């Protein structure tokens, strides 16, 4: 797990999306680039049904590949995430 320096772009991720009943539920602080990748990869429904834990998110093949890639970058690294690439 990469540290999140105070100056890095970051946000809170609701493990169960707010629109799927997760308002007030558990959240995790993430680098913004990681949060963007999660939402570019998975729909709200997929997140609620199958990816409502950090372990499940890390096990997703595309996210695992992204995590390995971004782990080689400095903790404050950020780049623009291309548009949504998930199948709807």
PDB file of C-alpha atoms in Angstrom:
ATOM      1  CA  UNK A   1       0.000   0.000   0.000  1.00  0.00           C
ATOM      2  CA  UNK A   2       1.452   3.360  -1.028  1.00  0.00           C
ATOM      3  CA  UNK A   3       1.470   6.214   1.479  1.00  0.00           C
ATOM      4  CA  UNK A   4      -0.702   9.191   0.586  1.00  0.00           C
ATOM      5  CA  UNK A   5       1.268  12.389   1.187  1.00  0.00           C
ATOM      6  CA  UNK A   6      -0.780  15.410   2.316  1.00  0.00           C
ATOM      7  CA  UNK A   7      -0.120  17.260  -0.963  1.00  0.00           C
ATOM      8  CA  UNK A   8      -1.258  14.325  -3.151  1.00  0.00           C
ATOM      9  CA  UNK A   9      -4.673  14.371  -4.794  1.00  0.00           C
ATOM     10  CA  UNK A  10      -6.885  12.094  -2.734  1.00  0.00           C
ATOM     11  CA  UNK A  11     -10.508  11.292  -2.029  1.00  0.00           C
ATOM     12  CA  UNK A  12     -12.776   9.023  -0.031  1.00  0.00           C
ATOM     13  CA  UNK A  13     -14.238   5.965  -1.757  1.00  0.00           C
ATOM     14  CA  UNK A  14     -17.508   4.513  -0.462  1.00  0.00           C
ATOM     15  CA  UNK A  15     -17.032   0.751  -0.543  1.00  0.00           C
ATOM     16  CA  UNK A  16     -20.745   0.422  -1.289  1.00  0.00           C
ATOM     17  CA  UNK A  17     -21.743   3.292  -3.601  1.00  0.00           C
ATOM     18  CA  UNK A  18     -24.034   5.881  -2.028  1.00  0.00           C
ATOM     19  CA  UNK A  19     -26.591   5.310  -4.780  1.00  0.00           C
ATOM     20  CA  UNK A  20     -26.659   1.602  -3.885  1.00  0.00           C
ATOM     21  CA  UNK A  21     -27.238   2.057  -0.146  1.00  0.00           C
ATOM     22  CA  UNK A  22     -23.745   2.935   1.010  1.00  0.00           C
ATOM     23  CA  UNK A  23     -24.427   6.421   2.348  1.00  0.00           C
ATOM     24  CA  UNK A  24     -22.955   6.478   5.837  1.00  0.00           C
ATOM     25  CA  UNK A  25     -21.202   3.150   5.205  1.00  0.00           C
ATOM     26  CA  UNK A  26     -17.490   2.392   5.274  1.00  0.00           C
ATOM     27  CA  UNK A  27     -15.116   4.541   3.232  1.00  0.00           C
ATOM     28  CA  UNK A  28     -11.423   4.307   2.394  1.00  0.00           C
ATOM     29  CA  UNK A  29      -9.019   7.137   1.559  1.00  0.00           C
ATOM     30  CA  UNK A  30      -7.408   6.629  -1.847  1.00  0.00           C
ATOM     31  CA  UNK A  31      -5.070   8.412  -4.187  1.00  0.00           C
ATOM     32  CA  UNK A  32      -7.333  10.221  -6.652  1.00  0.00           C
ATOM     33  CA  UNK A  33      -5.754   8.357  -9.585  1.00  0.00           C
ATOM     34  CA  UNK A  34      -6.718   5.023  -7.948  1.00  0.00           C
ATOM     35  CA  UNK A  35     -10.252   6.225  -7.222  1.00  0.00           C
ATOM     36  CA  UNK A  36     -10.624   7.336 -10.836  1.00  0.00           C
ATOM     37  CA  UNK A  37      -9.435   3.944 -12.086  1.00  0.00           C
ATOM     38  CA  UNK A  38     -11.942   2.085  -9.899  1.00  0.00           C
ATOM     39  CA  UNK A  39     -14.843   4.095 -11.324  1.00  0.00           C
ATOM     40  CA  UNK A  40     -13.508   3.829 -14.886  1.00  0.00           C
ATOM     41  CA  UNK A  41     -13.395   0.047 -14.481  1.00  0.00           C
ATOM     42  CA  UNK A  42     -16.522  -0.902 -12.524  1.00  0.00           C
ATOM     43  CA  UNK A  43     -20.146   0.187 -12.539  1.00  0.00           C
ATOM     44  CA  UNK A  44     -21.951   1.227  -9.345  1.00  0.00           C
ATOM     45  CA  UNK A  45     -23.844  -2.067  -9.432  1.00  0.00           C
ATOM     46  CA  UNK A  46     -20.667  -4.129  -9.789  1.00  0.00           C
ATOM     47  CA  UNK A  47     -19.081  -2.229  -6.918  1.00  0.00           C
ATOM     48  CA  UNK A  48     -22.094  -2.873  -4.670  1.00  0.00           C
ATOM     49  CA  UNK A  49     -22.523  -6.550  -5.630  1.00  0.00           C
ATOM     50  CA  UNK A  50     -18.993  -7.876  -5.932  1.00  0.00           C
ATOM     51  CA  UNK A  51     -16.367  -5.277  -5.032  1.00  0.00           C
ATOM     52  CA  UNK A  52     -17.406  -3.813  -1.669  1.00  0.00           C
ATOM     53  CA  UNK A  53     -14.089  -4.599   0.056  1.00  0.00           C
ATOM     54  CA  UNK A  54     -10.542  -3.438  -0.504  1.00  0.00           C
ATOM     55  CA  UNK A  55      -9.489  -7.073  -0.967  1.00  0.00           C
ATOM     56  CA  UNK A  56     -12.075  -7.622  -3.714  1.00  0.00           C
ATOM     57  CA  UNK A  57     -11.000  -4.438  -5.512  1.00  0.00           C
ATOM     58  CA  UNK A  58      -7.349  -5.512  -5.390  1.00  0.00           C
ATOM     59  CA  UNK A  59      -8.277  -8.933  -6.782  1.00  0.00           C
ATOM     60  CA  UNK A  60      -9.995  -7.519  -9.901  1.00  0.00           C
ATOM     61  CA  UNK A  61      -7.643  -8.326 -12.824  1.00  0.00           C
ATOM     62  CA  UNK A  62      -7.580  -4.865 -14.368  1.00  0.00           C
ATOM     63  CA  UNK A  63      -7.264  -3.098 -11.024  1.00  0.00           C
ATOM     64  CA  UNK A  64      -4.492  -5.500  -9.945  1.00  0.00           C
ATOM     65  CA  UNK A  65      -2.577  -4.635 -13.120  1.00  0.00           C
ATOM     66  CA  UNK A  66      -3.122  -0.910 -12.488  1.00  0.00           C
ATOM     67  CA  UNK A  67      -1.996  -1.235  -8.846  1.00  0.00           C
ATOM     68  CA  UNK A  68       1.221  -2.960  -9.931  1.00  0.00           C
ATOM     69  CA  UNK A  69       1.859  -0.192 -12.482  1.00  0.00           C
ATOM     70  CA  UNK A  70       1.126   2.730 -10.148  1.00  0.00           C
ATOM     71  CA  UNK A  71       3.181   1.170  -7.330  1.00  0.00           C
ATOM     72  CA  UNK A  72       6.263   1.995  -9.411  1.00  0.00           C
ATOM     73  CA  UNK A  73       5.381   5.702  -9.370  1.00  0.00           C
ATOM     74  CA  UNK A  74       6.149   8.226  -6.599  1.00  0.00           C
ATOM     75  CA  UNK A  75       3.468   8.499  -3.851  1.00  0.00           C
ATOM     76  CA  UNK A  76       2.303  11.907  -5.123  1.00  0.00           C
ATOM     77  CA  UNK A  77       2.021  10.776  -8.767  1.00  0.00           C
ATOM     78  CA  UNK A  78      -1.168  11.741 -10.611  1.00  0.00           C
ATOM     79  CA  UNK A  79      -2.172  11.652 -14.240  1.00  0.00           C
ATOM     80  CA  UNK A  80      -5.436  12.019 -16.030  1.00  0.00           C
ATOM     81  CA  UNK A  81      -7.458   8.822 -16.296  1.00  0.00           C
ATOM     82  CA  UNK A  82      -8.768   8.285 -19.827  1.00  0.00           C
ATOM     83  CA  UNK A  83     -12.554   8.307 -20.245  1.00  0.00           C
ATOM     84  CA  UNK A  84     -14.734   5.469 -19.047  1.00  0.00           C
ATOM     85  CA  UNK A  85     -13.530   2.192 -20.506  1.00  0.00           C
ATOM     86  CA  UNK A  86     -15.933  -0.187 -18.818  1.00  0.00           C
ATOM     87  CA  UNK A  87     -18.635  -2.058 -20.672  1.00  0.00           C
ATOM     88  CA  UNK A  88     -22.051  -0.845 -19.618  1.00  0.00           C
TER      89      UNK A  88
END
